[in-house]
Short mmCIF file of C-alpha atoms in Angstrom, two decimals:
data_model
loop_
_atom_site.label_atom_id
_atom_site.label_comp_id
_atom_site.label_asym_id
_atom_site.label_seq_id
_atom_site.Cartn_x
_atom_site.Cartn_y
_atom_site.Cartn_z
CA UNK A 42 101.48 151.31 92.78
CA UNK A 43 99.48 149.91 90.69
CA UNK A 44 101.78 150.23 87.88
CA UNK A 45 104.81 149.87 89.93
CA UNK A 46 104.22 146.72 90.88
CA UNK A 47 103.06 145.75 87.77
CA UNK A 48 106.39 146.65 86.69
CA UNK A 49 107.85 143.94 88.88
CA UNK A 50 105.75 141.51 87.18
CA UNK A 51 103.37 141.57 89.91
CA UNK A 52 99.72 140.50 89.63
CA UNK A 53 97.65 143.16 90.21
CA UNK A 54 93.94 143.99 91.42
CA UNK A 55 92.95 147.54 90.73
CA UNK A 56 90.00 149.24 92.40
CA UNK A 57 88.89 152.55 92.03
CA UNK A 58 85.71 155.33 91.55
CA UNK A 59 86.67 155.88 87.96
CA UNK A 60 88.54 152.65 86.53
CA UNK A 61 89.20 154.43 82.65
CA UNK A 62 91.52 156.15 84.23
CA UNK A 63 93.79 153.22 84.16
CA UNK A 64 92.55 152.66 80.81
CA UNK A 65 96.41 153.16 79.49
CA UNK A 66 97.59 150.05 81.93
CA UNK A 67 95.01 147.86 80.38
CA UNK A 68 95.73 148.24 77.03
CA UNK A 69 99.38 147.74 78.16
CA UNK A 70 98.48 144.70 80.70
CA UNK A 71 96.57 140.82 79.82
CA UNK A 72 93.49 140.18 82.09
CA UNK A 73 95.57 137.36 83.80
CA UNK A 74 97.93 140.43 85.32
CA UNK A 75 95.40 143.10 85.83
CA UNK A 76 92.00 143.49 86.71
CA UNK A 77 90.46 146.94 86.96
CA UNK A 78 87.06 146.79 88.81
CA UNK A 79 84.83 149.80 89.36
CA UNK A 80 84.46 149.99 93.73
CA UNK A 81 82.98 152.80 95.64
CA UNK A 82 84.40 151.89 98.94
CA UNK A 83 81.11 153.47 100.56
CA UNK A 84 78.92 151.00 99.23
CA UNK A 85 79.47 147.27 100.97
CA UNK A 86 78.31 145.42 97.79
CA UNK A 87 81.37 147.00 95.73
CA UNK A 88 84.03 145.85 98.34
CA UNK A 89 82.40 142.30 98.60
CA UNK A 90 82.16 142.35 94.80
CA UNK A 91 86.12 142.83 94.61
CA UNK A 92 86.81 140.19 96.80
CA UNK A 93 84.61 137.66 95.36
CA UNK A 94 86.27 138.87 91.79
CA UNK A 95 89.84 138.85 92.97
CA UNK A 96 88.75 135.24 94.49
CA UNK A 97 87.62 133.93 91.00
CA UNK A 98 90.02 135.43 88.72
CA UNK A 99 93.34 134.78 91.21
CA UNK A 100 92.19 132.10 93.68
CA UNK A 101 94.12 133.85 96.17
CA UNK A 102 95.67 137.38 97.77
CA UNK A 103 98.64 138.53 99.52
CA UNK A 104 98.40 142.36 99.68
CA UNK A 105 95.81 144.77 100.34
CA UNK A 106 97.13 148.19 100.23
CA UNK A 107 94.52 150.10 101.70
CA UNK A 108 94.54 153.49 100.20
CA UNK A 109 90.94 154.92 99.27
CA UNK A 110 90.26 158.52 100.54
CA UNK A 111 90.21 162.70 100.14
CA UNK A 112 90.81 165.90 101.83
CA UNK A 113 88.98 168.51 102.81
CA UNK A 114 90.31 171.62 104.03
CA UNK A 115 88.84 173.70 106.22
CA UNK A 116 88.22 174.19 110.26
CA UNK A 117 86.47 172.00 112.35
CA UNK A 118 84.17 175.10 113.09
CA UNK A 119 83.51 175.69 109.58
CA UNK A 120 82.82 171.99 108.38
CA UNK A 121 79.38 171.45 107.69
CA UNK A 122 78.30 168.09 109.14
CA UNK A 123 77.34 166.79 105.75
CA UNK A 124 80.78 167.02 104.04
CA UNK A 125 82.55 165.47 107.40
CA UNK A 126 80.26 162.46 107.18
CA UNK A 127 80.53 162.14 103.77
CA UNK A 128 84.42 162.22 104.62
CA UNK A 129 84.15 159.26 107.13
CA UNK A 130 82.30 157.54 105.05
CA UNK A 131 85.36 157.34 102.76
CA UNK A 132 87.94 157.68 104.80
CA UNK A 133 87.38 155.84 107.61
CA UNK A 134 84.45 153.30 107.32
CA UNK A 135 85.58 152.69 103.60
CA UNK A 136 88.64 151.43 105.01
CA UNK A 137 87.65 149.74 108.46
CA UNK A 138 85.11 147.54 105.54
CA UNK A 139 87.58 146.88 103.20
CA UNK A 140 89.73 145.56 106.09
CA UNK A 141 87.31 143.40 107.67
CA UNK A 142 86.86 142.29 104.22
CA UNK A 143 90.32 141.52 103.58
CA UNK A 144 91.01 139.52 107.12
CA UNK A 145 88.04 136.99 106.28
CA UNK A 146 89.59 136.54 102.47
CA UNK A 147 93.14 135.95 104.31
CA UNK A 148 91.27 133.61 106.79
CA UNK A 149 88.97 131.83 104.72
CA UNK A 150 90.54 132.01 101.25
CA UNK A 151 93.77 131.99 101.10
CA UNK A 152 95.94 128.67 101.78
CA UNK A 153 95.54 127.57 105.61
CA UNK A 154 98.52 129.68 107.35
CA UNK A 155 99.27 131.79 104.91
CA UNK A 156 97.25 134.81 105.94
CA UNK A 157 98.27 138.05 104.37
CA UNK A 158 99.14 141.78 104.19
CA UNK A 159 97.30 144.73 104.86
CA UNK A 160 99.12 148.18 103.98
CA UNK A 161 96.82 151.03 105.80
CA UNK A 162 97.72 154.23 104.08
CA UNK A 163 96.76 156.67 106.76
CA UNK A 164 99.11 160.07 107.86
CA UNK A 165 101.23 161.73 109.82
CA UNK A 166 98.04 163.37 110.96
CA UNK A 167 98.04 160.01 112.82
CA UNK A 168 100.01 160.93 115.46
CA UNK A 169 99.70 164.44 115.36
CA UNK A 170 96.14 165.30 116.54
CA UNK A 171 94.22 165.40 113.26
CA UNK A 172 91.40 163.69 111.84
CA UNK A 173 93.78 161.11 110.64
CA UNK A 174 93.93 159.48 114.14
CA UNK A 175 90.65 157.95 113.49
CA UNK A 176 91.96 155.37 110.71
CA UNK A 177 95.23 154.70 112.94
CA UNK A 178 93.46 153.59 116.05
CA UNK A 179 91.37 150.91 114.53
CA UNK A 180 93.57 149.43 112.62
CA UNK A 181 95.83 149.48 116.00
CA UNK A 182 92.85 147.86 117.54
CA UNK A 183 92.24 145.79 114.66
CA UNK A 184 95.92 144.25 114.96
CA UNK A 185 95.80 143.26 118.33
CA UNK A 186 92.53 141.28 118.27
CA UNK A 187 93.48 139.13 115.23
CA UNK A 188 94.34 135.46 116.50
CA UNK A 189 98.13 134.54 116.15
CA UNK A 190 97.00 130.98 114.50
CA UNK A 191 95.60 133.32 111.65
CA UNK A 192 99.00 134.33 110.54
CA UNK A 193 97.47 138.39 110.01
CA UNK A 194 99.46 139.92 113.03
CA UNK A 195 101.01 143.55 112.82
CA UNK A 196 103.11 142.52 116.03
CA UNK A 197 104.98 140.19 114.31
CA UNK A 198 108.04 141.86 112.73
CA UNK A 199 109.61 138.94 111.17
CA UNK A 200 106.47 137.70 109.67
CA UNK A 201 104.99 138.58 105.99
CA UNK A 202 101.46 137.97 107.39
CA UNK A 203 100.73 141.56 109.12
CA UNK A 204 98.77 144.75 109.39
CA UNK A 205 100.99 147.67 108.79
CA UNK A 206 100.20 151.80 109.32
CA UNK A 207 101.77 153.31 106.81
CA UNK A 208 102.10 157.21 107.82
CA UNK A 209 103.19 159.52 105.00
CA UNK A 210 104.19 163.22 105.44
CA UNK A 211 103.19 165.55 103.00
CA UNK A 212 103.52 163.95 99.13
CA UNK A 213 102.88 165.64 96.22
CA UNK A 214 100.05 163.82 95.18
CA UNK A 215 97.10 164.20 92.87
CA UNK A 216 95.15 163.88 96.15
CA UNK A 217 96.95 167.11 97.96
CA UNK A 218 95.79 168.82 94.60
CA UNK A 219 92.35 167.24 94.06
CA UNK A 220 91.80 168.41 98.29
CA UNK A 221 88.45 170.34 98.80
CA UNK A 222 88.59 173.34 99.82
CA UNK A 223 85.44 174.93 101.88
CA UNK A 224 84.93 178.52 102.69
CA UNK A 225 86.50 179.41 105.52
CA UNK A 226 84.76 180.33 109.09
CA UNK A 227 84.61 183.88 109.52
CA UNK A 228 86.01 183.57 113.35
CA UNK A 229 89.30 182.16 111.41
CA UNK A 230 90.02 185.14 108.89
CA UNK A 231 92.64 186.85 111.16
CA UNK A 232 95.97 185.60 108.86
CA UNK A 233 98.08 185.08 111.69
CA UNK A 234 95.68 182.26 113.17
CA UNK A 235 97.45 178.78 112.62
CA UNK A 236 94.20 177.92 110.15
CA UNK A 237 94.42 181.02 108.09
CA UNK A 238 98.31 180.64 107.97
CA UNK A 239 97.95 176.44 106.70
CA UNK A 240 95.64 178.08 104.29
CA UNK A 241 97.87 180.58 102.82
CA UNK A 242 101.02 177.37 103.03
CA UNK A 243 99.11 174.95 100.68
CA UNK A 244 96.94 176.92 98.22
CA UNK A 245 99.08 175.60 95.33
CA UNK A 246 101.80 174.78 97.13
CA UNK A 247 104.08 171.68 95.21
CA UNK A 248 104.87 169.17 98.20
CA UNK A 249 108.63 168.23 98.31
CA UNK A 250 107.61 164.75 99.28
CA UNK A 251 108.27 162.72 95.98
CA UNK A 252 105.37 159.77 95.15
CA UNK A 253 106.99 157.92 93.04
CA UNK A 254 109.89 157.46 95.79
CA UNK A 255 107.22 156.93 98.08
CA UNK A 256 105.58 154.17 96.33
CA UNK A 257 109.00 152.38 95.56
CA UNK A 258 110.17 152.05 99.42
CA UNK A 259 106.71 150.92 100.20
CA UNK A 260 106.94 147.94 97.57
CA UNK A 261 110.91 147.72 99.03
CA UNK A 262 109.74 147.23 102.45
CA UNK A 263 107.24 144.92 101.80
CA UNK A 264 109.16 142.58 99.58
CA UNK A 265 112.10 143.03 102.61
CA UNK A 266 109.82 141.03 104.60
CA UNK A 267 110.17 142.59 107.90
CA UNK A 268 107.53 144.96 107.77
CA UNK A 269 106.84 146.99 111.22
CA UNK A 270 103.84 147.62 112.57
CA UNK A 271 103.85 151.66 111.54
CA UNK A 272 105.82 153.14 109.25
CA UNK A 273 106.13 156.68 108.99
CA UNK A 274 107.79 157.98 105.59
CA UNK A 275 109.49 161.07 105.00
CA UNK A 276 112.05 163.07 107.40
CA UNK A 277 108.88 165.32 108.44
CA UNK A 278 107.02 162.28 109.71
CA UNK A 279 110.03 161.21 111.73
CA UNK A 280 110.38 164.91 112.86
CA UNK A 281 106.57 165.06 113.83
CA UNK A 282 106.35 161.69 115.46
CA UNK A 283 109.99 162.46 117.90
CA UNK A 284 108.10 165.71 118.89
CA UNK A 285 104.67 163.87 119.79
CA UNK A 286 106.96 161.55 121.38
CA UNK A 287 108.54 163.78 123.56
CA UNK A 288 105.16 165.53 124.36
CA UNK A 289 103.55 162.45 125.54
CA UNK A 290 107.13 161.63 127.85
CA UNK A 291 106.37 165.08 129.43
CA UNK A 292 102.97 164.22 130.14
CA UNK A 293 103.92 161.40 131.88
CA UNK A 294 105.88 163.18 134.19
CA UNK A 295 103.83 165.87 134.73
CA UNK A 296 101.13 163.94 135.53
CA UNK A 297 102.42 160.22 136.95
CA UNK A 298 101.81 161.53 140.77
CA UNK A 299 98.09 161.74 140.21
CA UNK A 300 97.75 157.82 139.21
CA UNK A 301 99.86 156.57 141.66
CA UNK A 302 97.51 156.01 144.58
CA UNK A 303 94.12 154.99 142.46
CA UNK A 304 93.64 151.14 143.15
CA UNK A 305 91.14 149.66 145.12
CA UNK A 306 92.31 148.90 148.56
CA UNK A 307 90.92 144.97 147.71
CA UNK A 308 92.56 144.33 144.71
CA UNK A 309 91.34 143.23 141.40
CA UNK A 310 91.60 142.73 137.76
CA UNK A 311 94.55 144.77 135.90
CA UNK A 312 94.23 145.25 132.14
CA UNK A 313 98.16 145.38 130.19
CA UNK A 314 98.56 147.44 127.04
#
């Protein structure tokens, strides 16, 4: 995304734990076009410093592409607590704290009323009962509590100041290849079990999703101005979303009879979605 945005003439602040990875881009672009900062999103001081440096260098910020994260491949029972907590520190709390800092910057630093765009990179797992749902819930809640006057509202589909939850399917990225595979829990060793089947599928696999095409498409969506609240990416993501919709509709039909007569006889406040 950094390279593509630069190729389109945009100014980019690139944050990552290993800045040397972008040394080739730093050599090709001047400091008024590319600012590379070392940031570990598990450290609040790094996040605050990055936004402060952005303000000092450029005075404004239009888009935050919130993409820090990594994967653990193992069963829930086979995940040590310390490994799970480390993952949440990056994938959930890192994204959460970057989002909070972005909202503050858009509100207090940018020109009044300009707002900004937060692109939250979640996953197809966000609507298919996998751990990614945690970030989905946070992002959805954040979007709903922001006052309209701040102009950072994911529900206004025609404005350029929003929170957009990007939900990719399976794409071939360095993140996939760098995923930490933990030892399998012995209770799940049967090769016919779903967890074992998944392990066999992903081992050494080249995913069909093209990460470069994903990058170009996200960029074009932002430039187009009509940014959806959610952006499923890939036919596999759409298929999974449709399956989720069907399951939820079936649940409503199956259980609605239990909710018909649950109100207080003397009335009360009703909270609507």
